[in-house]
Amino acid sequence: MTNAQSPTVRHRRLARQLRQARENSGLSMERAAAALGWSRPKLVRFETAKTRPKPADVEAMLDLYGGSEAQKLTLMQLARDIRKRGWWSAFNDVLAGSFAELEDDATAIRSWQVQFIPGLLQTNEYALALIRILSPDDPEDVLLRRLQARMARRAILERKDAPSYNVVLDEAVLRRPVGGAHVMARQLDALIEAANRPNVSVRIMPISVGEHAGMDGPFVVLSFADGEDQDVAYLEGMGGEIYLEDVGQLNRCNVRFDRICDQALSEDDSVALIADIAKEYRQSDESPR
């Protein structure tokens, strides 16, 4: 478990390949560190993605470990790419980069949400209502910057290489009138529109189910193109961001998500329920006051 920060996909991939290169050379951690003139903890930090190596560090390691020139150049470039600026860098004043980078690299995202519609599917009005209530002491310009960041983040689902996005929402999320009836009606219409995309699945956990597998809280699981890049599970709360990267914990998250899906409505029934609740909001908004 890691609080606040998690290595990016590129960083974890580099660390894994550097460790494999050392092991293939037959050098122990102690011998490699001594030959490089480093402390053992320094090498450990590089191989466990706790510290980002410079391209020169990577070159020194590969010169010691052997291997092809192509491999050395590839890993040196990977070390440079770790620091590559993505869309989120323009919003580093209001946005933590770790989750944004992982989300941007993911090829599959599974999300269980119990409090609100996830950011990738939020309308501007719904998002701003949430931002205002969760950051009541921030000045207006900061609130609008947060909204701009969320709008930029939504573009992930519109890319040609957009990830598959499988989200399950507790029915209570639909019935909580964030921003009022008019905002919710528009938000639920947008949710139905998103559910019609080929890469997006939206399902609802109905209140009528009673106890269910997701009652201990929301989480997101991100998967990546390279089969050797392990999943990352993400949890967020008042205590900050938590990343789960242990294989056992990840397996439990994936099993939990499957069980949540087993209890949720089908995609068609979910869309029908969303449409019914959106109609209720419109009727409420149009009723005499």
Coordinates of N, CA and C in Angstrom, one line a residue, residues 28-124:
S28 N 24.4 -10.0 -7.7 CA 23.6 -9.7 -6.6 C 23.4 -8.2 -6.4
M29 N 22.4 -7.9 -5.6 CA 22.2 -6.5 -5.3 C 23.4 -5.8 -4.7
E30 N 24.1 -6.5 -3.8 CA 25.2 -6.0 -3.1 C 26.4 -5.8 -4.0
R31 N 26.7 -6.8 -4.9 CA 27.8 -6.7 -5.8 C 27.6 -5.6 -6.8
A32 N 26.4 -5.5 -7.3 CA 26.1 -4.5 -8.3 C 26.2 -3.1 -7.7
A33 N 25.7 -2.9 -6.5 CA 25.8 -1.6 -5.9 C 27.3 -1.2 -5.7
A34 N 28.1 -2.2 -5.2 CA 29.5 -1.9 -4.9 C 30.2 -1.6 -6.2
A35 N 29.9 -2.3 -7.3 CA 30.6 -2.0 -8.6 C 30.2 -0.7 -9.2
L36 N 29.0 -0.2 -8.9 CA 28.5 1.1 -9.3 C 29.0 2.2 -8.4
G37 N 29.5 1.9 -7.3 CA 29.9 2.9 -6.3 C 28.7 3.5 -5.6
W38 N 27.6 2.8 -5.5 CA 26.4 3.3 -4.8 C 26.2 2.5 -3.5
S39 N 25.3 3.0 -2.7 CA 24.9 2.3 -1.6 C 23.8 1.3 -2.0
R40 N 23.6 0.2 -1.3 CA 22.6 -0.8 -1.6 C 21.2 -0.1 -1.6
P41 N 20.9 0.7 -0.6 CA 19.6 1.3 -0.6 C 19.3 2.1 -1.8
K42 N 20.3 2.8 -2.4 CA 20.1 3.6 -3.6 C 19.6 2.7 -4.8
L43 N 20.3 1.5 -4.9 CA 19.9 0.6 -6.0 C 18.5 0.0 -5.7
V44 N 18.3 -0.3 -4.4 CA 16.9 -0.8 -4.1 C 15.9 0.2 -4.5
R45 N 16.1 1.4 -4.2 CA 15.1 2.5 -4.6 C 14.8 2.5 -6.1
F46 N 15.9 2.3 -6.9 CA 15.7 2.3 -8.3 C 14.9 1.1 -8.8
E47 N 15.2 0.0 -8.2 CA 14.6 -1.3 -8.6 C 13.2 -1.5 -8.1
T48 N 12.8 -0.7 -7.1 CA 11.4 -0.8 -6.6 C 10.6 0.4 -6.9
A49 N 11.1 1.3 -7.8 CA 10.4 2.5 -8.3 C 10.1 3.5 -7.2
K50 N 11.0 3.5 -6.2 CA 10.8 4.5 -5.1 C 11.5 5.8 -5.5
T51 N 12.6 5.7 -6.4 CA 13.3 6.9 -6.8 C 13.5 6.8 -8.4
R52 N 13.3 7.9 -9.0 CA 13.5 7.9 -10.5 C 14.9 8.0 -10.9
P53 N 15.5 7.1 -11.6 CA 16.9 7.2 -12.0 C 17.0 8.2 -13.1
K54 N 18.2 8.8 -13.2 CA 18.5 9.7 -14.3 C 18.9 8.8 -15.5
P55 N 18.9 9.3 -16.7 CA 19.3 8.5 -17.8 C 20.8 8.1 -17.7
A56 N 21.6 8.9 -17.0 CA 23.0 8.5 -16.8 C 23.1 7.4 -15.8
D57 N 22.2 7.3 -14.8 CA 22.2 6.2 -13.9 C 21.9 4.9 -14.6
V58 N 20.9 5.0 -15.5 CA 20.5 3.8 -16.3 C 21.6 3.4 -17.2
E59 N 22.3 4.3 -17.8 CA 23.5 4.0 -18.7 C 24.5 3.2 -17.9
A60 N 24.8 3.7 -16.7 CA 25.8 3.1 -15.8 C 25.4 1.7 -15.5
M61 N 24.2 1.5 -15.1 CA 23.7 0.1 -14.8 C 23.8 -0.8 -16.0
L62 N 23.4 -0.4 -17.1 CA 23.4 -1.3 -18.3 C 24.8 -1.5 -18.8
D63 N 25.7 -0.6 -18.6 CA 27.1 -0.8 -19.0 C 27.7 -1.9 -18.1
L64 N 27.3 -1.9 -16.8 CA 27.7 -3.0 -15.9 C 27.1 -4.3 -16.2
Y65 N 25.8 -4.3 -16.4 CA 25.0 -5.6 -16.6 C 25.2 -6.2 -17.9
G66 N 25.7 -5.4 -18.9 CA 25.8 -6.0 -20.3 C 24.5 -5.9 -21.0
G67 N 24.3 -6.7 -22.0 CA 23.1 -6.6 -22.8 C 23.4 -5.8 -24.1
S68 N 22.4 -5.6 -24.9 CA 22.6 -5.0 -26.2 C 22.5 -3.5 -26.1
E69 N 23.1 -2.8 -27.1 CA 23.1 -1.4 -27.1 C 21.7 -0.9 -27.3
A70 N 20.9 -1.6 -28.0 CA 19.5 -1.2 -28.3 C 18.7 -1.2 -26.9
Q71 N 18.9 -2.2 -26.1 CA 18.3 -2.3 -24.8 C 18.7 -1.1 -23.9
K72 N 20.0 -0.8 -24.0 CA 20.4 0.4 -23.2 C 19.8 1.7 -23.6
L73 N 19.7 1.9 -24.9 CA 19.1 3.1 -25.4 C 17.6 3.2 -25.1
T74 N 17.0 2.0 -25.2 CA 15.5 2.0 -25.0 C 15.2 2.3 -23.5
L75 N 16.0 1.8 -22.6 CA 15.8 2.1 -21.2 C 16.2 3.5 -20.8
M76 N 17.2 4.0 -21.4 CA 17.6 5.4 -21.2 C 16.5 6.3 -21.6
Q77 N 15.9 6.0 -22.8 CA 14.7 6.8 -23.3 C 13.5 6.7 -22.3
L78 N 13.3 5.5 -21.8 CA 12.2 5.3 -20.9 C 12.5 6.2 -19.6
A79 N 13.7 6.3 -19.2 CA 14.0 7.1 -18.0 C 13.7 8.6 -18.3
R80 N 13.9 9.0 -19.6 CA 13.6 10.4 -19.9 C 12.1 10.6 -20.0
D81 N 11.4 9.5 -20.5 CA 9.9 9.6 -20.7 C 9.2 9.7 -19.3
I82 N 9.8 9.2 -18.3 CA 9.2 9.3 -17.0 C 8.8 10.7 -16.6
R83 N 9.7 11.6 -17.0 CA 9.5 13.0 -16.7 C 8.7 13.8 -17.8
K84 N 8.2 13.0 -18.8 CA 7.5 13.7 -19.9 C 6.2 14.4 -19.3
R85 N 6.0 15.6 -19.8 CA 4.8 16.3 -19.3 C 3.6 15.9 -20.1
G86 N 2.5 15.6 -19.3 CA 1.3 15.2 -19.9 C 0.3 16.4 -19.7
W87 N -1.0 16.1 -20.2 CA -2.0 17.2 -20.1 C -2.2 17.7 -18.7
W88 N -1.9 16.8 -17.7 CA -2.2 17.2 -16.3 C -1.2 18.2 -15.8
S89 N 0.0 18.3 -16.4 CA 1.0 19.2 -15.9 C 0.5 20.7 -16.0
A90 N -0.4 21.0 -16.9 CA -0.9 22.3 -16.9 C -1.8 22.7 -15.7
F91 N -2.2 21.6 -15.0 CA -3.1 21.8 -13.8 C -2.4 21.4 -12.5
N92 N -1.1 21.4 -12.5 CA -0.4 20.9 -11.3 C -0.7 21.8 -10.0
D93 N -1.3 22.9 -10.2 CA -1.7 23.8 -9.1 C -2.9 23.3 -8.4
V94 N -3.7 22.4 -9.1 CA -5.0 22.0 -8.5 C -5.2 20.5 -8.6
L95 N -4.2 19.8 -9.3 CA -4.4 18.4 -9.6 C -3.2 17.6 -9.2
A96 N -3.4 16.5 -8.4 CA -2.3 15.6 -8.1 C -2.0 14.7 -9.4
G97 N -0.8 14.7 -9.8 CA -0.4 14.0 -11.1 C -0.5 12.5 -11.1
S98 N -0.3 11.9 -9.9 CA -0.1 10.4 -9.9 C -1.3 9.7 -10.5
F99 N -2.5 9.9 -10.0 CA -3.7 9.2 -10.5 C -3.9 9.6 -12.0
A100 N -3.8 10.9 -12.3 CA -4.0 11.4 -13.7 C -3.1 10.6 -14.7
E101 N -1.8 10.4 -14.3 CA -0.9 9.7 -15.2 C -1.3 8.3 -15.3
L102 N -1.6 7.6 -14.2 CA -2.0 6.2 -14.3 C -3.3 6.0 -15.1
E103 N -4.2 6.9 -14.9 CA -5.5 6.9 -15.7 C -5.3 7.1 -17.2
D104 N -4.3 8.0 -17.5 CA -4.0 8.3 -18.9 C -3.4 7.1 -19.6
D105 N -2.6 6.3 -18.8 CA -1.9 5.2 -19.4 C -2.7 3.9 -19.5
A106 N -3.8 3.9 -18.7 CA -4.6 2.7 -18.5 C -5.3 2.3 -19.8
T107 N -5.4 1.0 -20.0 CA -6.2 0.5 -21.2 C -7.6 -0.1 -20.7
A108 N -7.7 -0.3 -19.4 CA -9.0 -0.7 -18.8 C -9.1 -0.1 -17.5
I109 N -10.3 0.5 -17.2 CA -10.6 1.1 -15.9 C -11.9 0.5 -15.4
R110 N -11.8 0.0 -14.1 CA -13.0 -0.5 -13.5 C -13.3 0.3 -12.2
S111 N -14.5 0.8 -12.1 CA -14.8 1.8 -11.1 C -16.1 1.5 -10.4
W112 N -16.0 1.4 -9.0 CA -17.2 1.2 -8.2 C -17.4 2.5 -7.4
Q113 N -18.5 3.1 -7.5 CA -18.7 4.4 -6.8 C -20.0 4.4 -6.1
V114 N -20.0 5.0 -4.9 CA -21.1 4.9 -4.0 C -21.6 6.3 -3.6
Q115 N -20.8 7.4 -3.9 CA -21.2 8.7 -3.4 C -21.6 9.6 -4.6
F116 N -20.9 9.5 -5.7 CA -21.1 10.4 -6.8 C -20.7 9.8 -8.1
I117 N -21.2 10.4 -9.2 CA -20.8 9.9 -10.5 C -19.3 10.3 -10.7
P118 N -18.5 9.3 -11.2 CA -17.1 9.5 -11.4 C -16.8 10.7 -12.3
G119 N -15.6 11.3 -12.1 CA -15.2 12.5 -12.8 C -15.2 12.3 -14.3
L120 N -14.9 11.1 -14.9 CA -14.8 10.9 -16.3 C -16.2 11.1 -17.0
L121 N -17.2 11.0 -16.2 CA -18.6 11.0 -16.7 C -19.4 12.2 -16.2
Q122 N -18.8 13.1 -15.5 CA -19.5 14.2 -15.0 C -19.8 15.3 -16.0
T123 N -20.9 16.0 -15.9 CA -21.2 17.2 -16.7 C -20.5 18.4 -15.9
N124 N -20.4 19.5 -16.6 CA -19.7 20.6 -16.0 C -20.5 21.1 -14.8

